[in-house]
Coordinates of C-alpha atoms (C1' of nucleotides) in Angstrom, one line a residue:
Chain L
M1 CA 21.6 7.3 -18.5
I2 CA 19.3 5.2 -16.4
N3 CA 20.7 1.8 -15.4
F4 CA 17.5 0.3 -14.1
F5 CA 14.1 -0.4 -15.6
V6 CA 10.5 0.3 -14.4
K7 CA 7.4 -1.0 -16.1
F8 CA 4.6 0.9 -14.4
K9 CA 1.6 -1.1 -13.2
Y10 CA -1.8 0.4 -12.5
G11 CA -3.0 0.7 -8.9
I12 CA 0.4 1.0 -7.2
P13 CA 1.9 4.5 -6.5
I14 CA 4.6 5.4 -9.0
Y15 CA 7.1 6.4 -6.4
E16 CA 6.7 3.0 -4.7
Q17 CA 7.3 1.2 -7.9
V18 CA 10.4 3.2 -8.7
I19 CA 11.8 2.7 -5.2
F20 CA 11.3 -1.0 -5.5
S21 CA 13.0 -1.1 -8.9
V22 CA 16.0 0.7 -7.5
K23 CA 16.2 -1.7 -4.5
K24 CA 16.1 -4.6 -6.9
A25 CA 18.8 -3.0 -9.1
I26 CA 21.0 -2.6 -6.0
V27 CA 20.3 -6.1 -4.7
T28 CA 21.1 -7.7 -8.0
G29 CA 24.3 -5.7 -8.4
Q30 CA 23.0 -3.7 -11.4
L31 CA 23.7 -0.7 -9.2
K32 CA 26.9 -0.9 -7.2
P33 CA 28.0 1.0 -4.1
G34 CA 29.7 4.2 -5.2
D35 CA 27.8 4.4 -8.5
R36 CA 26.3 7.8 -9.3
F37 CA 22.6 7.8 -9.0
P38 CA 20.6 9.7 -11.6
S39 CA 19.7 13.3 -10.6
V40 CA 16.1 14.2 -9.6
R41 CA 15.6 16.0 -12.9
E42 CA 17.2 13.2 -15.0
L43 CA 15.0 10.6 -13.2
S44 CA 12.0 12.7 -13.9
R45 CA 12.9 13.1 -17.6
E46 CA 13.9 9.5 -18.3
L47 CA 11.0 7.8 -16.4
R48 CA 8.5 10.5 -17.5
I49 CA 7.4 11.2 -14.0
N50 CA 6.9 14.5 -12.2
P51 CA 10.1 16.0 -10.7
N52 CA 8.3 16.1 -7.3
T53 CA 7.6 12.3 -7.6
A54 CA 11.3 11.8 -8.5
Q55 CA 12.3 13.8 -5.5
K56 CA 10.0 11.7 -3.3
V57 CA 11.9 8.6 -4.6
V58 CA 15.3 10.0 -3.8
S59 CA 14.3 11.3 -0.3
H60 CA 12.8 7.9 0.6
L61 CA 15.9 6.0 -0.6
V62 CA 18.1 8.4 1.4
K63 CA 16.0 7.8 4.5
E64 CA 16.5 4.1 4.0
N65 CA 20.2 4.5 3.7
L66 CA 20.4 3.2 0.1
L67 CA 21.5 6.6 -1.3
K68 CA 23.8 9.2 0.1
I69 CA 23.6 12.9 -1.0
E70 CA 26.7 14.8 -1.9
P71 CA 25.4 18.4 -1.6
G72 CA 25.6 20.3 -4.9
I73 CA 26.8 17.3 -6.7
G74 CA 24.2 14.5 -6.6
S75 CA 23.5 11.2 -5.0
V76 CA 25.6 8.0 -4.8
V77 CA 24.6 4.4 -4.1
S78 CA 25.5 3.4 -0.6
Q79 CA 27.0 0.1 0.7
L80 CA 24.3 -2.3 1.9
S81 CA 24.4 -2.6 5.7
S82 CA 23.2 -5.5 7.8
A83 CA 19.9 -5.2 9.5
T84 CA 19.6 -4.7 13.2
D85 CA 18.0 -7.5 15.2
M86 CA 15.0 -5.3 15.5
Q87 CA 14.7 -4.9 11.7
K88 CA 15.3 -8.6 11.2
K89 CA 12.6 -9.4 13.7
G90 CA 10.3 -7.1 11.9
I91 CA 10.7 -8.5 8.4
L92 CA 11.0 -12.1 9.6
E93 CA 7.8 -12.0 11.6
N94 CA 5.5 -9.5 10.0
E95 CA 6.4 -10.1 6.4
V96 CA 6.6 -13.9 6.8
E97 CA 3.2 -13.9 8.5
K98 CA 1.5 -12.1 5.7
F99 CA 3.2 -14.4 3.2
V100 CA 2.3 -17.6 5.0
V101 CA -1.3 -16.6 5.5
E102 CA -1.7 -15.8 1.9
A103 CA -0.1 -19.1 0.8
K104 CA -2.1 -21.2 3.2
R105 CA -5.4 -19.7 2.1
L106 CA -4.6 -20.8 -1.4
L107 CA -3.5 -24.2 -0.2
I108 CA 0.0 -23.8 -1.5
T109 CA 2.3 -26.2 0.2
K110 CA 5.3 -25.3 2.2
Q111 CA 7.5 -27.1 -0.2
E112 CA 6.2 -25.0 -3.1
V113 CA 7.0 -21.9 -1.2
M114 CA 10.4 -23.1 -0.2
D115 CA 11.2 -24.1 -3.8
A116 CA 10.1 -20.7 -5.2
L117 CA 12.1 -18.9 -2.6
D118 CA 15.2 -20.9 -3.2
R119 CA 14.9 -20.6 -6.9
Y120 CA 14.4 -16.8 -6.8
W121 CA 17.1 -16.3 -4.2
N122 CA 19.7 -17.9 -6.5
E123 CA 18.4 -16.5 -9.7
K124 CA 18.7 -12.9 -8.7
G125 CA 21.6 -13.5 -6.4
K126 CA 24.5 -12.5 -8.5
G127 CA 25.1 -9.3 -6.6
Chain J
M1 CA -19.7 -13.0 19.4
I2 CA -16.6 -12.2 17.4
N3 CA -14.2 -15.2 17.1
F4 CA -11.2 -13.3 15.9
F5 CA -9.1 -10.4 17.2
V6 CA -7.8 -7.2 15.6
K7 CA -5.3 -4.9 17.1
F8 CA -5.4 -1.8 14.9
K9 CA -2.2 -0.3 13.8
Y10 CA -1.8 3.3 12.5
G11 CA -1.1 3.8 8.8
I12 CA -2.8 0.7 7.4
P13 CA -6.4 0.9 6.3
I14 CA -8.8 -0.6 8.8
Y15 CA -10.6 -2.7 6.3
E16 CA -7.3 -4.3 5.2
Q17 CA -6.4 -5.1 8.8
V18 CA -9.7 -6.7 9.5
I19 CA -9.5 -8.7 6.2
F20 CA -6.1 -10.0 7.2
S21 CA -7.3 -11.0 10.6
V22 CA -10.1 -12.9 9.2
K23 CA -7.8 -14.7 6.7
K24 CA -5.5 -15.6 9.6
A25 CA -8.4 -16.9 11.7
I26 CA -9.5 -19.1 8.8
V27 CA -6.0 -20.3 8.0
T28 CA -5.3 -21.3 11.7
G29 CA -8.7 -23.0 12.0
Q30 CA -10.1 -20.4 14.4
L31 CA -12.8 -20.0 11.9
K32 CA -13.9 -23.2 10.2
P33 CA -15.8 -23.8 6.9
G34 CA -19.5 -23.6 7.7
D35 CA -19.2 -21.3 10.6
R36 CA -21.5 -18.3 10.7
F37 CA -19.6 -15.1 10.1
P38 CA -20.6 -12.0 12.1
S39 CA -23.1 -9.7 10.4
V40 CA -22.1 -6.4 9.0
R41 CA -23.8 -4.6 11.8
E42 CA -22.3 -6.9 14.5
L43 CA -18.8 -6.6 13.0
S44 CA -19.3 -2.8 13.0
R45 CA -20.4 -2.8 16.7
E46 CA -17.9 -5.2 18.1
L47 CA -14.8 -3.8 16.3
R48 CA -16.0 -0.2 16.7
I49 CA -15.8 0.5 13.0
N50 CA -18.2 2.1 10.6
P51 CA -20.9 -0.1 9.1
N52 CA -19.6 0.9 5.6
T53 CA -16.1 -0.2 6.5
A54 CA -17.5 -3.5 7.8
Q55 CA -19.5 -4.0 4.6
K56 CA -16.3 -3.3 2.7
V57 CA -14.6 -6.1 4.6
V58 CA -17.5 -8.6 3.9
S59 CA -17.7 -7.7 0.2
H60 CA -13.9 -8.2 -0.3
L61 CA -14.0 -11.5 1.5
V62 CA -16.9 -12.7 -0.6
K63 CA -15.0 -11.6 -3.8
E64 CA -12.0 -13.7 -2.6
N65 CA -14.3 -16.7 -2.0
L66 CA -13.6 -16.8 1.7
L67 CA -17.2 -16.0 2.7
K68 CA -20.5 -17.0 1.1
I69 CA -23.7 -15.0 1.4
E70 CA -27.0 -16.6 2.2
P71 CA -29.4 -13.8 1.3
G72 CA -31.5 -12.4 4.1
I73 CA -29.7 -14.7 6.6
G74 CA -26.0 -13.8 6.8
S75 CA -22.6 -15.0 5.7
V76 CA -20.8 -18.3 6.2
V77 CA -17.1 -19.2 6.0
S78 CA -16.3 -21.1 2.8
Q79 CA -14.1 -24.1 2.3
L80 CA -10.5 -23.1 1.3
S81 CA -10.0 -23.9 -2.3
S82 CA -6.7 -24.6 -4.0
A83 CA -5.1 -21.8 -6.1
T84 CA -5.1 -22.0 -9.8
D85 CA -1.7 -22.3 -11.4
M86 CA -2.1 -18.7 -12.4
Q87 CA -2.7 -17.6 -8.8
K88 CA 0.2 -19.7 -7.6
K89 CA 2.5 -18.2 -10.2
G90 CA 1.3 -14.8 -9.1
I91 CA 2.1 -15.2 -5.4
L92 CA 5.1 -17.3 -5.8
E93 CA 6.8 -14.8 -8.2
N94 CA 5.5 -11.4 -7.3
E95 CA 5.3 -11.9 -3.5
V96 CA 8.6 -13.9 -3.3
E97 CA 10.3 -11.2 -5.3
K98 CA 9.3 -8.4 -3.0
F99 CA 10.2 -10.5 0.0
V100 CA 13.6 -11.6 -1.3
V101 CA 14.6 -8.0 -2.3
E102 CA 13.7 -6.7 1.1
A103 CA 15.6 -9.4 2.8
K104 CA 18.7 -9.1 0.7
R105 CA 18.9 -5.3 1.1
L106 CA 19.1 -5.9 4.8
L107 CA 21.7 -8.6 4.3
I108 CA 19.5 -11.3 5.8
T109 CA 20.7 -14.7 4.8
K110 CA 18.6 -17.3 3.0
Q111 CA 19.0 -19.6 5.9
E112 CA 17.5 -17.0 8.3
V113 CA 14.5 -16.5 6.0
M114 CA 14.0 -20.3 5.5
D115 CA 14.2 -20.8 9.2
A116 CA 11.7 -18.1 10.0
L117 CA 9.3 -19.4 7.3
D118 CA 9.6 -22.9 8.5
R119 CA 9.0 -21.9 12.1
Y120 CA 6.0 -19.7 11.3
W121 CA 4.5 -22.3 9.0
N122 CA 4.4 -25.0 11.7
E123 CA 3.5 -22.6 14.5
K124 CA 0.3 -21.4 12.9
G125 CA -0.3 -24.6 11.1
K126 CA -2.7 -26.3 13.4
G127 CA -5.6 -25.7 10.9
Chain Y
dC1 C1' -45.4 -7.8 11.7
dA2 C1' -41.0 -6.9 13.9
dA3 C1' -36.3 -7.7 13.7
dG4 C1' -32.6 -9.4 11.7
dT5 C1' -29.9 -10.1 7.2
dG6 C1' -26.8 -7.9 2.8
dT7 C1' -26.7 -4.0 -0.1
dA8 C1' -26.9 0.7 -2.2
dC9 C1' -26.8 5.5 -2.0
dT10 C1' -25.5 10.5 -0.8
dA11 C1' -22.6 13.3 1.8
dT12 C1' -18.5 15.0 4.4
dG13 C1' -13.8 15.3 6.1
dG14 C1' -9.1 13.8 6.0
dT15 C1' -5.2 12.0 3.8
dA16 C1' -2.3 10.3 -0.1
dT17 C1' -0.8 10.7 -4.8
dA18 C1' 0.6 13.0 -9.0
dT19 C1' 1.0 16.9 -11.4
dA20 C1' 2.7 22.0 -12.4
dA21 C1' 5.4 26.0 -11.7
dT22 C1' 8.8 28.6 -9.1
dA23 C1' 12.5 29.5 -6.1
dC24 C1' 16.9 29.1 -3.6
dA25 C1' 21.6 27.5 -1.8
dG26 C1' 25.4 24.8 -3.0
dT27 C1' 28.9 22.9 -6.4
dT28 C1' 31.4 22.5 -10.7
dA29 C1' 33.1 23.3 -15.4
dG30 C1' 34.5 26.7 -18.6
Chain D
dC1 C1' 32.6 35.1 -12.3
dT2 C1' 29.1 32.9 -14.9
dA3 C1' 26.3 29.3 -16.5
dA4 C1' 24.7 24.9 -15.7
dC5 C1' 24.1 21.5 -12.9
dT6 C1' 22.9 19.4 -8.0
dG7 C1' 19.1 18.6 -3.9
dT8 C1' 15.4 20.9 -1.6
dA9 C1' 11.3 23.6 -0.5
dT10 C1' 7.1 25.9 -1.5
dT11 C1' 2.3 26.8 -3.3
dA12 C1' -1.4 25.2 -6.0
dT13 C1' -4.6 22.0 -8.3
dA14 C1' -6.9 17.6 -9.4
dT15 C1' -7.9 13.0 -8.4
dA16 C1' -8.3 9.0 -5.6
dC17 C1' -8.8 6.4 -1.3
dC18 C1' -10.3 5.9 3.5
dA19 C1' -13.5 6.4 7.2
dT20 C1' -17.3 8.2 8.9
dA21 C1' -22.7 9.3 9.2
dG22 C1' -27.3 8.6 7.9
dT23 C1' -30.9 6.7 5.1
dA24 C1' -33.2 3.3 2.4
dC25 C1' -34.6 -1.1 0.2
dA26 C1' -35.4 -6.2 -0.7
dC27 C1' -35.0 -10.4 1.6
dT28 C1' -35.7 -14.0 5.5
dT29 C1' -36.8 -15.6 10.0
dG30 C1' -39.4 -16.0 14.5

DNA sequence: CAAGTGTACTATGGTATATAATACAGTTAG
DNA sequence: CTAACTGTATTATATACCATAGTACACTTG
């Protein structure tokens, strides 16, 4: 059984969309540390994607320390670990910059952004 | 003369990086509404990119209403226009979602994000 | 008319994405 | 031990995107 959902959009690589869905599932507590993650073949079958694409998803998630492989058995959801200062600096500068520029170009106010952020943070924050 | 700067990074399409730099220049007031925008050939020469890539930049910016073409003359920076409710909904849900998921997976706190957002908004907000 | 605009087109090379079909080593249930 | 399951690697094909090069055309300005 698959315990997360993906509604594929056109124009974004499938493997990226699946990766994001998994991250979202983990962040919201839908997938918990220690949970067994679907096998490559099961992922392929259930999401109707190529086994190689499913394998790409797993290898990326392992590289990002979100999954851990138990050889011969399968993969397991890892515990979330705090970002290093470097990583924090990265996301909090690069990502915020992109975000702010896009908002300002559409004349969206800081308050609107803060509200949206606050709302979304709590809404999906049960995990 | 080129009135904005691009430091190219590997792995991100050149035309995307240039587009973002232009947006940033507009948002920060470095490029003001009514300013003449460099011609395709000048952009190509100054940034050392292919004319076709420069043309791609211009056409994208025109499509996003950030530049306006005066046929036979050149292009001019447009006035920023407020987003429609649909556009706001788009950026404030999709973009915030991506952002929050990435932050939470690195166990970055809401306060850290809010602070970074607030800091960056004011820092680059002289325009 | 000459030189500058944006734009369109063909062509080539490199890379990324998604698919298909095998194959192999390790682990586990029966 | 065997069968069935794990992750992983390989080769191959088709498509799309990205960046480059070169040429051409209609338009406007000095």
